[in-house]
Amino acid sequence: MHHRPRSGARRGLAALTTALTAAVLLAVPVLGSPTARAQAAEDVGTEDATVPSGSGADAVELDTTTYVPASATAEDPAPAVVLAHGFGGSKQSVADDARDLAGRGYVVLTYSARGFGASTGQIGLDDPRYEVADLSTLLDVLAERDDVQLDAPGDPRVGVAGASYGGALALLGAAYDDRVDAIAPQITWNSLTTALFPSQAGPVDEATPAATPDTGDSGVFKRLWSGLFFGAGSVPTGDGLLASLTGGSTAAGDGLPQIDPGSLESADVEQALTCGRFRADVCAAYQQAASTGTLTPEIAAVLDRSSPAGVLDRITAPTLLLQGTQDSLFGLGQADANARGIAANGTPVKVVWYDGGHDASASESDTEDLRGLVAGWFDFHLRGQGEDPGTGFTFPVPTGVGAAVGSVQGGNQSETAADYPGLSGDAVQRTEVPLSGTTFPVVTPPGGNPAAITTVPGLGAVTAALGGTTVEIPGQFAVFGSEPLDTAVDVVGASTVTLTVSSPTGTATLFAKLYDVSADGARTLPSGLVAPLSLTGLSTDPTAPTEVEVTLPGIVHRFEAGHTMQVLVSSTDQAFAAPAEAGVYAVGLADGASLAAPSVSGTVQGESGATRWWVLLAVLVALGVAGVVVAKLWGARRRRQLSEVEPDGEDVPLRFSGVTKSYKDGFTAVRDLSFEVRRGQVLGLLGPNGAGKTTSLRMLMGLIRPTEGTISVFGHPATPGAPVLSRLGSFVEGTGLQPHLSGRDNLELYWAATGRPLADAHLDEAVEIAGLGTALDKRVRSYSQGMRQRVAIAQAMLGLPDLLVLDEPTNGLDPPQIHAMRQVLQDYAATGRTVIVSSHLLAEIEQTCSHVVVMAKGQKVAEGTVEEIIGTGGAVLLVVQGDPARAEQVLTGLGAAVERSDEGLVVELGDLTRAQAVSALVEARVGVDQVTPRRRLEDAFLSLVGES
Amino acid sequence: MSSSVQSTGGVAGYRPERTLRLSVELRRQFKRRRTVGVFALMVALPLVLIAALQLGASEDAQSNSRLNLVDVATASGLNFTLFVLFATTSFFLVVVYALFFGDTVASEAQWGSLRYALATPVPRMRLLRQKWAAALVLSVAALVTVTVVALVAGGIAFGFADITTPIGISIGQGDGLLRLAGMVGYLAVHLLVVGTLAFWLSTVTDAPLAAVGGAVFTMFVFAILDQVEQLGSIRDFFPTAEEFAWTDLLQTPVDSADLYRGVIQSLVYAAVFTALSFRHFSRRDVTS
């Protein structure tokens, strides 16, 4: 996948900046990207060395770095790869690629070409005498290494790869040195002459998709690109201008270098200033070209020497040609020519077009893919490993717009055909699209200004994307359009068309473009590419013009249905040199001329897209089914477990057995709690705040898991979600009512959530217990604490549960309500149901409950009937006026046991009633101030509360 | 005293698989103003945007040089819908998903109704499952609502016509609707990442705001980190990755690579967060 922009701008901006950088350096990081991760499959060591190459005046020292994988040893030598960098770069430019390849087990040699980086010497533009000879020197160095596999003594098993300047070196190296075993040149030229002086007019072999005419002896100078190209080399680099003057021997360290001004030839100084590190002949050729804009035999000689075109028949190394569709410097036609030339020898050639080039760097994913392709090529052809990459043809799937606008449009799928058409198999298929248009007069302005703006070097299609359209100057172009297309036309390669041109001077410089015009008239120039035409020997008679076969730029583009294909021929273009003289040409279509648009059908990689979505769906469905099956099995097992029941379950609605709840922080809320509740009881859980009452109730509701012990409800373990909890109604700590609903809605929705039949709810009875009247239909938000409390208790009683658990139910109720509540609970228990009430108030428990469990600090303190615990039968506390001794005497006489305390007399009445005791005291003239039941528990309870 | 008790101990009429049915949970949710409010907002948003586009027509359309769907927003109802989706993807929809998913368990805990639901008993796993499903239904319904309203209101305002992409390629209405459905489907899945994250947080905390805010905050942090180019391909594994991959559906032919990756990645994230929430909730002591 390419990196998806989170904002539309990002990719555009990234493309722009990288393209700008690339344009300046020309060292397009086709394989290297800043974020590229080195595939450190194994440890890679590096060795830096300076290698002398050449002799005499041309002797140089090449700065090299060798990346050696740990797997490459003298016992088990590995094949080698030489990586050559792009123009303006250095060995550092390919470091990432080198590390990656070394990680795959190759000994990788990188070096700075002469004239670049820390290498000495002058740039000869891949001159076979210098740069190509340097490559041979490096192969010698590799052959010396004991960790490099040899085909023969002095002949290492080696591949060469590189982009642009380095790509041409790979081709030339394979041609001149037969020790090279495989090459992978990228975005490079076939002929530097046709690249810099293109003219796409004339007959062409239409068998291959991007076949582009060879420039004869004339072409249109690609001045902007050339300027950048030479500008990069003429800036003194490395040790700087002084070093280049003194032969690169500046003293590092102490102060200024010692230069004797008298020793410098003025010619040398001039050459250094104007030509930088270029060789004099290269420099002279450029200066001539730049000033005249015409192709002279001297220039052609320099450029042809540096071109693989003439020596392709010598290449026997399997060749992987990678070319970019976003490349206004070395277009698809250059790779096409290379492929034809190399395949003619029977050498295996695989052609890959990708979405990138000198105008736009490839996406991260494409970069990774390309690395993989190169590695796969070497794996098979150097090591005999892996799948045969074959001799197929891969290109981006045509889309409606350039990928530079990929944020919203433009995919990155690629399509693969079995062969590059026209090499050995069938010729490329060409669709004839009829064009129409009259003959136009086309004006060339004097000096070639103003000029149409189509391509900016290094930006290409981005220009079109940013500006929306390219700029065409009215009056300077002729235009021939098709009818709106019925079906989309995919163009893969260079279309051809035959035009008629006449010129008063017999010569003309024109620029042909193929526009995509949408239904609403918006024009897009695919990839921003232009085909310059340098025409000579034209008819001067507009009525009998000369027919010219024109090859339009090689593109990969889909012309959508409803769009028109438009051939536009203009007289100027900003990126090219145009003749200075003004003139008027007549440009028309040849009779019956139509556009021959090449297309290649292949299989779309990742078209398994549709399949994998089905696979994904199938996987999800399978997972779902598996989940359901597992749930069913698990459910059945759980039901079996749940069905195990204690025999006395129905009589003991609740049983705690040795229940302990400790928290991770060491706090123990409940310790070893055991008690039973029998049917029909109203059990009070009495204890001060923090005694563990609420925790116990929560455990019984399955909200908290006991650390130890078991809780059973009607004989079933009270685990979270146990069905037996459906026999439980609860109100614990807070009402849990939804504040935005009315009381009635709360009750109804609560019952609906249980999933039980509405008839089981006994809603009316619950509503009656809540006793809210019409307030029940108001929002709970508006309720008082007491009202909420009553709704919550009513909710707990919905469905008339067999076990009702209420935590502090009378909190917040006023005395009449408390009284009514007690009655409700006692009546409820009288039906054979069981009620558990917790409270911290002794009186509360005393008046409501039949049984009580007293808790303190998480432990059970006492347990029994309320009578047993509260002790209403026996003792009373007597506070008397006057002499307590007299009172004691009287009561002892009646058979009661008397004890004195600070508060008064504690009297165990025995058979005596309180009335009898009081009347006896009154008769004995002892004034009775108070008679209250003496709770034996109270002391213990209060002391516990006090302690806690 | 109920005479009939099932062998599992449950009272007659109680069936775990009937507890907290989806319809009941949705009824509970729709009784909340929050839910109604979100849907009202979903209806209002496209209308507000239409009004804004009508008012500011074309004047400042060029001030934003980014390649942007806003430039062609008024071309047709379909275009407007795309623009609405584009505008809401990174913030609005994230918040909606986080709200519906993050509020589920935590708000029940906050009200204290969670313990009563669990004591009903709604089995814990079922409770989570139903809450999750209800949140999904609400979230997707909100997404569909905003889309349909944008489509209809946009169609009325700007005409029912083909999709026009920023580069002037048009996609027919039928095809456009199909693709739009695909986009909504993708968004529904991709936003599950933030949804399930919020859901997990919702089982951890009793404060709904913390769950919703935490999820949204996390997404924003990743959205910011996403701008740091130095992080390189690590960013592809962010939960926010492929957030805008649905725009790939505007391509012809559609390149589904990023969509596929986005779906798989989202599903993995969603599965992990969901599993974490179930794991945590099944073990947790409910003390709220």
CSV table of N, CA, C and O in Angstrom, one decimal, chain A residues 1-4 6 9-10 401 407 409-413 518 558 612-613 616 643 661 698 702-703 705 716 722-724 726-727 730-736 738 740-741 753-756 802 833, chain B residues 1-2 7 9-11 13 18-20 28 31-32 66-67 111 113 115-116 120-121 124 167-168 226 229 235-236 242 244-245 248 250-252 255-258 260-261 264 282 285-288:
chain,number,residue,atom,x,y,z
A,1,MET,N,0.8,-1.2,0.0
A,1,MET,CA,0.0,0.0,0.0
A,1,MET,C,0.9,1.2,0.0
A,1,MET,O,1.9,1.2,0.5
A,2,HIS,N,0.4,2.3,-0.6
A,2,HIS,CA,1.2,3.5,-0.5
A,2,HIS,C,0.7,4.2,0.7
A,2,HIS,O,-0.4,4.0,1.2
A,3,HIS,N,1.5,5.2,1.1
A,3,HIS,CA,1.2,5.8,2.4
A,3,HIS,C,0.0,6.7,2.2
A,3,HIS,O,0.0,7.6,1.5
A,4,ARG,N,-1.0,6.4,2.9
A,4,ARG,CA,-2.3,7.1,2.8
A,4,ARG,C,-2.2,8.4,3.5
A,4,ARG,O,-1.8,8.5,4.6
A,6,ARG,N,-3.2,11.4,5.5
A,6,ARG,CA,-4.3,11.7,6.5
A,6,ARG,C,-4.9,13.0,6.1
A,6,ARG,O,-6.0,13.3,6.3
A,9,ALA,N,-3.3,17.0,1.6
A,9,ALA,CA,-2.1,17.7,1.2
A,9,ALA,C,-0.8,16.9,1.3
A,9,ALA,O,0.1,17.2,0.6
A,10,ARG,N,-0.8,16.0,2.2
A,10,ARG,CA,0.5,15.5,2.6
A,10,ARG,C,1.2,14.8,1.5
A,10,ARG,O,2.4,15.1,1.2
A,401,VAL,N,-6.2,9.5,-13.5
A,401,VAL,CA,-5.4,10.7,-13.2
A,401,VAL,C,-4.0,10.2,-12.8
A,401,VAL,O,-3.8,9.1,-12.5
A,407,SER,N,-3.9,11.3,-3.5
A,407,SER,CA,-4.6,11.4,-2.3
A,407,SER,C,-6.0,11.1,-2.4
A,407,SER,O,-6.6,10.4,-1.5
A,409,GLN,N,-7.3,10.2,-5.8
A,409,GLN,CA,-7.4,9.3,-6.9
A,409,GLN,C,-6.1,8.7,-7.2
A,409,GLN,O,-5.1,9.1,-6.7
A,410,GLY,N,-6.2,7.6,-8.0
A,410,GLY,CA,-4.9,7.0,-8.4
A,410,GLY,C,-4.5,5.9,-7.5
A,410,GLY,O,-4.2,6.0,-6.4
A,411,GLY,N,-4.6,4.7,-8.1
A,411,GLY,CA,-4.3,3.6,-7.3
A,411,GLY,C,-2.8,3.2,-7.4
A,411,GLY,O,-2.1,3.9,-8.1
A,412,ASN,N,-2.4,2.2,-6.8
A,412,ASN,CA,-1.0,1.7,-7.0
A,412,ASN,C,-1.0,0.2,-7.3
A,412,ASN,O,-0.1,-0.4,-6.9
A,413,GLN,N,-2.0,-0.2,-7.9
A,413,GLN,CA,-2.0,-1.6,-8.3
A,413,GLN,C,-1.1,-1.7,-9.5
A,413,GLN,O,-1.0,-0.7,-10.3
A,518,SER,N,-12.1,16.2,-19.8
A,518,SER,CA,-13.3,15.7,-19.2
A,518,SER,C,-14.5,16.3,-19.8
A,518,SER,O,-14.4,17.2,-20.6
A,558,ARG,N,-5.7,6.1,-18.1
A,558,ARG,CA,-7.1,5.7,-18.5
A,558,ARG,C,-7.8,6.9,-18.9
A,558,ARG,O,-8.0,7.9,-18.1
A,612,ARG,N,-10.1,-11.9,-1.9
A,612,ARG,CA,-9.7,-11.8,-0.4
A,612,ARG,C,-10.8,-11.2,0.4
A,612,ARG,O,-10.9,-11.6,1.6
A,613,TRP,N,-11.6,-10.4,-0.2
A,613,TRP,CA,-12.7,-9.9,0.6
A,613,TRP,C,-13.7,-11.0,1.0
A,613,TRP,O,-14.2,-11.1,2.1
A,616,LEU,N,-12.0,-13.0,3.6
A,616,LEU,CA,-12.2,-12.3,4.9
A,616,LEU,C,-13.6,-12.6,5.5
A,616,LEU,O,-13.8,-12.9,6.6
A,643,SER,N,-27.1,-27.3,37.8
A,643,SER,CA,-28.2,-28.1,38.3
A,643,SER,C,-27.8,-28.9,39.5
A,643,SER,O,-28.7,-29.6,40.1
A,661,LYS,N,-13.7,-12.5,52.2
A,661,LYS,CA,-13.4,-11.6,51.0
A,661,LYS,C,-12.2,-10.8,51.4
A,661,LYS,O,-12.3,-9.9,52.3
A,698,ARG,N,-23.4,-8.1,48.5
A,698,ARG,CA,-22.9,-8.0,47.2
A,698,ARG,C,-22.4,-9.4,46.7
A,698,ARG,O,-22.6,-9.8,45.6
A,702,GLY,N,-23.8,-12.0,43.6
A,702,GLY,CA,-22.9,-12.4,42.5
A,702,GLY,C,-22.1,-11.2,41.9
A,702,GLY,O,-21.6,-11.3,40.8
A,703,LEU,N,-22.1,-10.1,42.7
A,703,LEU,CA,-21.3,-9.0,42.2
A,703,LEU,C,-19.9,-9.0,42.5
A,703,LEU,O,-19.0,-8.5,41.8
A,705,ARG,N,-16.8,-11.7,44.0
A,705,ARG,CA,-16.5,-13.1,44.2
A,705,ARG,C,-15.8,-13.3,45.6
A,705,ARG,O,-14.9,-12.5,45.9
A,716,HIS,N,-28.3,-23.5,45.4
A,716,HIS,CA,-27.4,-23.4,44.2
A,716,HIS,C,-26.3,-22.4,44.6
A,716,HIS,O,-26.5,-21.4,45.2
A,722,ALA,N,-25.7,-16.6,38.1
A,722,ALA,CA,-26.3,-17.9,38.3
A,722,ALA,C,-27.8,-17.7,38.2
A,722,ALA,O,-28.4,-16.7,38.7
A,723,PRO,N,-28.5,-18.5,37.4
A,723,PRO,CA,-29.9,-18.4,37.2
A,723,PRO,C,-30.7,-18.3,38.5
A,723,PRO,O,-31.8,-17.6,38.5
A,724,VAL,N,-30.2,-18.9,39.6
A,724,VAL,CA,-30.9,-18.9,40.8
A,724,VAL,C,-31.1,-17.5,41.3
A,724,VAL,O,-32.1,-17.2,42.1
A,726,SER,N,-32.4,-15.2,39.9
A,726,SER,CA,-33.7,-14.7,39.4
A,726,SER,C,-34.7,-14.9,40.5
A,726,SER,O,-35.8,-14.3,40.4
A,727,ARG,N,-34.4,-15.6,41.5
A,727,ARG,CA,-35.4,-15.8,42.6
A,727,ARG,C,-35.1,-14.7,43.7
A,727,ARG,O,-35.7,-14.7,44.8
A,730,SER,N,-33.4,-7.5,45.0
A,730,SER,CA,-32.5,-6.8,45.9
A,730,SER,C,-32.5,-5.3,45.8
A,730,SER,O,-32.9,-4.7,44.8
A,731,PHE,N,-32.1,-4.7,46.9
A,731,PHE,CA,-32.0,-3.2,46.9
A,731,PHE,C,-30.7,-3.0,47.8
A,731,PHE,O,-30.8,-3.2,49.0
A,732,VAL,N,-29.6,-2.7,47.2
A,732,VAL,CA,-28.4,-2.6,47.9
A,732,VAL,C,-27.7,-1.3,47.6
A,732,VAL,O,-27.4,-1.0,46.4
A,733,GLU,N,-27.5,-0.5,48.6
A,733,GLU,CA,-26.6,0.7,48.4
A,733,GLU,C,-27.0,1.5,47.2
A,733,GLU,O,-26.4,1.4,46.1
A,734,GLY,N,-27.9,2.4,47.2
A,734,GLY,CA,-28.2,3.2,46.1
A,734,GLY,C,-29.3,2.6,45.3
A,734,GLY,O,-29.5,1.4,45.2
A,735,THR,N,-30.1,3.5,44.8
A,735,THR,CA,-31.4,3.0,44.1
A,735,THR,C,-31.2,2.4,42.8
A,735,THR,O,-31.9,1.6,42.3
A,736,GLY,N,-30.1,2.9,42.0
A,736,GLY,CA,-29.9,2.4,40.7
A,736,GLY,C,-31.0,2.8,39.7
A,736,GLY,O,-31.1,2.2,38.7
A,738,GLN,N,-32.7,5.1,36.9
A,738,GLN,CA,-32.2,6.0,35.8
A,738,GLN,C,-32.9,7.4,36.0
A,738,GLN,O,-34.2,7.4,35.9
A,740,HIS,N,-33.4,10.0,34.3
A,740,HIS,CA,-34.1,10.6,33.3
A,740,HIS,C,-35.4,10.0,33.0
A,740,HIS,O,-36.2,10.4,32.1
A,741,LEU,N,-35.7,8.9,33.7
A,741,LEU,CA,-37.0,8.1,33.4
A,741,LEU,C,-37.9,8.4,34.6
A,741,LEU,O,-37.5,8.7,35.7
A,753,ALA,N,-36.0,-5.9,31.1
A,753,ALA,CA,-34.7,-6.4,30.9
A,753,ALA,C,-34.5,-7.8,31.5
A,753,ALA,O,-33.6,-8.5,31.1
A,754,THR,N,-35.4,-8.2,32.4
A,754,THR,CA,-35.3,-9.6,32.9
A,754,THR,C,-35.7,-10.6,31.9
A,754,THR,O,-35.4,-11.8,32.0
A,755,GLY,N,-36.5,-10.1,30.9
A,755,GLY,CA,-36.9,-11.0,29.9
A,755,GLY,C,-38.1,-12.0,30.3
A,755,GLY,O,-38.4,-12.9,29.6
A,756,ARG,N,-38.6,-11.7,31.5
A,756,ARG,CA,-39.6,-12.6,32.0
A,756,ARG,C,-41.0,-12.1,31.6
A,756,ARG,O,-41.2,-10.9,31.4
A,802,ASP,N,-38.5,-14.9,45.9
A,802,ASP,CA,-38.6,-15.8,47.0
A,802,ASP,C,-37.6,-15.3,48.1
A,802,ASP,O,-37.7,-15.7,49.3
A,833,ARG,N,-42.1,-16.4,52.1
A,833,ARG,CA,-40.9,-15.9,51.4
A,833,ARG,C,-39.9,-15.5,52.5
A,833,ARG,O,-40.2,-15.4,53.7
B,1,MET,N,-45.2,-17.7,46.8
B,1,MET,CA,-44.0,-18.5,46.6
B,1,MET,C,-44.1,-19.2,45.2
B,1,MET,O,-45.1,-19.9,45.0
B,2,SER,N,-43.2,-19.0,44.4
B,2,SER,CA,-43.4,-19.6,43.1
B,2,SER,C,-43.2,-21.1,43.2
B,2,SER,O,-42.3,-21.6,43.8
B,7,SER,N,-34.5,-26.5,36.8
B,7,SER,CA,-33.4,-27.3,37.4
B,7,SER,C,-32.1,-26.5,37.6
B,7,SER,O,-31.3,-26.8,38.5
B,9,GLY,N,-32.1,-23.7,38.8
B,9,GLY,CA,-32.3,-22.8,40.0
B,9,GLY,C,-33.0,-21.6,39.7
B,9,GLY,O,-33.5,-20.8,40.5
B,10,GLY,N,-33.2,-21.3,38.4
B,10,GLY,CA,-33.9,-20.1,38.0
B,10,GLY,C,-35.4,-20.2,38.2
B,10,GLY,O,-35.9,-21.3,38.2
B,11,VAL,N,-36.0,-19.1,38.4
B,11,VAL,CA,-37.4,-19.1,38.5
B,11,VAL,C,-38.1,-19.4,37.2
B,11,VAL,O,-37.5,-19.1,36.1
B,13,GLY,N,-39.9,-19.0,33.9
B,13,GLY,CA,-40.1,-17.8,33.1
B,13,GLY,C,-38.8,-17.0,32.9
B,13,GLY,O,-38.7,-16.2,32.1
B,18,ARG,N,-33.0,-14.5,27.2
B,18,ARG,CA,-34.0,-13.5,26.9
B,18,ARG,C,-33.8,-12.2,27.7
B,18,ARG,O,-34.5,-11.2,27.6
B,19,THR,N,-32.7,-12.3,28.6
B,19,THR,CA,-32.5,-11.1,29.4
B,19,THR,C,-31.9,-10.0,28.6
B,19,THR,O,-31.1,-10.2,27.6
B,20,LEU,N,-32.2,-8.8,28.9
B,20,LEU,CA,-31.7,-7.6,28.2
B,20,LEU,C,-31.6,-7.7,26.7
B,20,LEU,O,-30.6,-7.6,26.1
B,28,ARG,N,-34.2,1.5,26.2
B,28,ARG,CA,-33.5,2.2,27.3
B,28,ARG,C,-32.7,3.3,26.8
B,28,ARG,O,-32.8,4.4,27.3
B,31,LYS,N,-34.6,6.3,25.4
B,31,LYS,CA,-35.3,7.1,26.4
B,31,LYS,C,-34.3,8.2,26.9
B,31,LYS,O,-34.7,9.1,27.7
B,32,ARG,N,-33.1,8.1,26.5
B,32,ARG,CA,-32.1,9.1,27.0
B,32,ARG,C,-32.0,10.3,26.0
B,32,ARG,O,-31.9,10.1,24.8
B,66,ARG,N,-5.3,22.9,-0.5
B,66,ARG,CA,-5.2,21.4,-0.5
B,66,ARG,C,-6.2,20.8,-1.4
B,66,ARG,O,-7.2,21.4,-1.7
B,67,LEU,N,-5.8,19.7,-1.9
B,67,LEU,CA,-6.7,18.9,-2.7
B,67,LEU,C,-7.8,18.5,-1.8
B,67,LEU,O,-7.6,17.8,-0.9
B,111,TRP,N,-24.9,5.2,37.5
B,111,TRP,CA,-26.3,5.3,38.1
B,111,TRP,C,-26.5,4.2,39.2
B,111,TRP,O,-27.5,4.3,39.9
B,113,SER,N,-27.3,1.2,38.4
B,113,SER,CA,-28.2,0.2,37.9
B,113,SER,C,-27.5,-1.1,37.4
B,113,SER,O,-28.1,-2.1,37.2
B,115,ARG,N,-25.6,-3.1,39.0
B,115,ARG,CA,-25.6,-4.2,39.9
B,115,ARG,C,-27.0,-4.9,39.9
B,115,ARG,O,-27.1,-6.1,40.0
B,116,TYR,N,-28.0,-4.1,39.7
B,116,TYR,CA,-29.4,-4.7,39.6
B,116,TYR,C,-29.5,-5.5,38.3
B,116,TYR,O,-30.1,-6.6,38.3
B,120,THR,N,-30.1,-9.5,38.1
B,120,THR,CA,-31.4,-9.9,37.6
B,120,THR,C,-31.6,-11.4,37.4
B,120,THR,O,-32.7,-11.9,37.8
B,121,PRO,N,-30.7,-12.3,37.0
B,121,PRO,CA,-29.4,-11.9,36.6
B,121,PRO,C,-29.3,-11.9,35.1
B,121,PRO,O,-29.8,-12.8,34.4
B,124,ARG,N,-23.0,-11.9,32.9
B,124,ARG,CA,-22.0,-10.8,32.6
B,124,ARG,C,-21.7,-10.7,31.1
B,124,ARG,O,-21.7,-9.6,30.5
B,167,ILE,N,-10.6,15.9,-9.6
B,167,ILE,CA,-9.9,16.0,-10.8
B,167,ILE,C,-10.8,15.9,-12.0
B,167,ILE,O,-10.3,15.6,-13.1
B,168,GLY,N,-12.1,16.0,-11.8
B,168,GLY,CA,-13.0,16.1,-12.9
B,168,GLY,C,-13.4,14.8,-13.5
B,168,GLY,O,-13.9,14.8,-14.7
B,226,ASP,N,0.7,10.8,14.0
B,226,ASP,CA,0.7,10.5,12.6
B,226,ASP,C,1.3,11.5,11.7
B,226,ASP,O,1.8,11.2,10.6
B,229,GLU,N,6.6,12.6,10.5
B,229,GLU,CA,7.1,11.8,9.4
B,229,GLU,C,8.2,10.9,9.9
B,229,GLU,O,8.4,9.8,9.3
B,235,ARG,N,3.7,4.3,11.7
B,235,ARG,CA,2.4,4.9,11.7
B,235,ARG,C,1.4,4.1,11.0
B,235,ARG,O,0.2,4.2,11.2
B,236,ASP,N,1.8,3.2,10.1
B,236,ASP,CA,0.8,2.3,9.4
B,236,ASP,C,0.1,1.4,10.4
B,236,ASP,O,-0.9,0.8,10.1
B,242,GLU,N,-5.1,4.4,8.0
B,242,GLU,CA,-6.1,4.1,7.0
B,242,GLU,C,-7.4,4.8,7.2
B,242,GLU,O,-8.5,4.3,6.8
B,244,PHE,N,-8.6,7.5,6.2
B,244,PHE,CA,-9.2,8.0,5.0
B,244,PHE,C,-9.2,7.1,3.8
B,244,PHE,O,-9.4,7.5,2.7
B,245,ALA,N,-8.9,5.8,4.1
B,245,ALA,CA,-8.7,4.9,3.0
B,245,ALA,C,-10.0,4.8,2.2
B,245,ALA,O,-10.0,4.4,1.0
B,248,ASP,N,-10.4,5.8,-1.3
B,248,ASP,CA,-9.9,5.0,-2.4
B,248,ASP,C,-11.1,4.5,-3.3
B,248,ASP,O,-10.9,4.1,-4.4
B,250,LEU,N,-13.2,6.1,-4.6
B,250,LEU,CA,-13.5,7.0,-5.6
B,250,LEU,C,-12.7,6.7,-6.9
B,250,LEU,O,-12.9,7.2,-7.9
B,251,GLN,N,-11.7,5.8,-6.7
B,251,GLN,CA,-10.8,5.5,-7.8
B,251,GLN,C,-11.6,4.6,-8.8
B,251,GLN,O,-12.4,3.9,-8.5
B,252,THR,N,-11.1,4.7,-10.1
B,252,THR,CA,-11.5,3.7,-11.1
B,252,THR,C,-10.2,3.2,-11.7
B,252,THR,O,-9.5,4.0,-12.3
B,255,ASP,N,-8.7,0.5,-6.0
B,255,ASP,CA,-7.6,-0.2,-5.4
B,255,ASP,C,-8.0,-0.5,-4.0
B,255,ASP,O,-8.0,0.4,-3.2
B,256,SER,N,-8.3,-1.8,-3.7
B,256,SER,CA,-8.8,-2.1,-2.4
B,256,SER,C,-7.7,-2.5,-1.4
B,256,SER,O,-8.0,-2.9,-0.3
B,257,ALA,N,-6.4,-2.3,-1.8
B,257,ALA,CA,-5.3,-2.7,-0.9
B,257,ALA,C,-5.4,-2.0,0.4
B,257,ALA,O,-5.4,-2.7,1.5
B,258,ASP,N,-5.5,-0.7,0.4
B,258,ASP,CA,-5.5,0.0,1.7
B,258,ASP,C,-6.8,-0.2,2.5
B,258,ASP,O,-6.8,-0.3,3.7
B,260,TYR,N,-8.5,-2.9,2.4
B,260,TYR,CA,-8.4,-4.3,3.0
B,260,TYR,C,-7.5,-4.2,4.2
B,260,TYR,O,-7.9,-4.8,5.3
B,261,ARG,N,-6.4,-3.6,4.1
B,261,ARG,CA,-5.5,-3.5,5.2
B,261,ARG,C,-6.3,-2.8,6.4
B,261,ARG,O,-6.2,-3.2,7.5
B,264,ILE,N,-8.8,-5.1,8.0
B,264,ILE,CA,-8.2,-6.2,8.8
B,264,ILE,C,-7.6,-5.6,10.1
B,264,ILE,O,-7.9,-6.1,11.2
B,282,SER,N,-15.4,-9.8,33.1
B,282,SER,CA,-15.8,-11.1,33.7
B,282,SER,C,-15.1,-11.4,35.0
B,282,SER,O,-15.6,-12.1,35.9
B,285,ASP,N,-14.8,-7.2,40.2
B,285,ASP,CA,-15.8,-7.1,41.3
B,285,ASP,C,-16.6,-5.8,41.1
B,285,ASP,O,-16.0,-4.7,40.9
B,286,VAL,N,-17.9,-6.0,41.0
B,286,VAL,CA,-18.7,-4.8,40.7
B,286,VAL,C,-19.0,-4.1,42.1
B,286,VAL,O,-19.7,-4.6,42.9
B,287,THR,N,-18.4,-3.0,42.3
B,287,THR,CA,-18.5,-2.3,43.6
B,287,THR,C,-19.3,-1.0,43.5
B,287,THR,O,-19.5,-0.4,44.5
B,288,SER,N,-19.6,-0.6,42.2
B,288,SER,CA,-20.3,0.7,42.1
B,288,SER,C,-21.7,0.5,42.5
B,288,SER,O,-22.3,-0.5,42.4
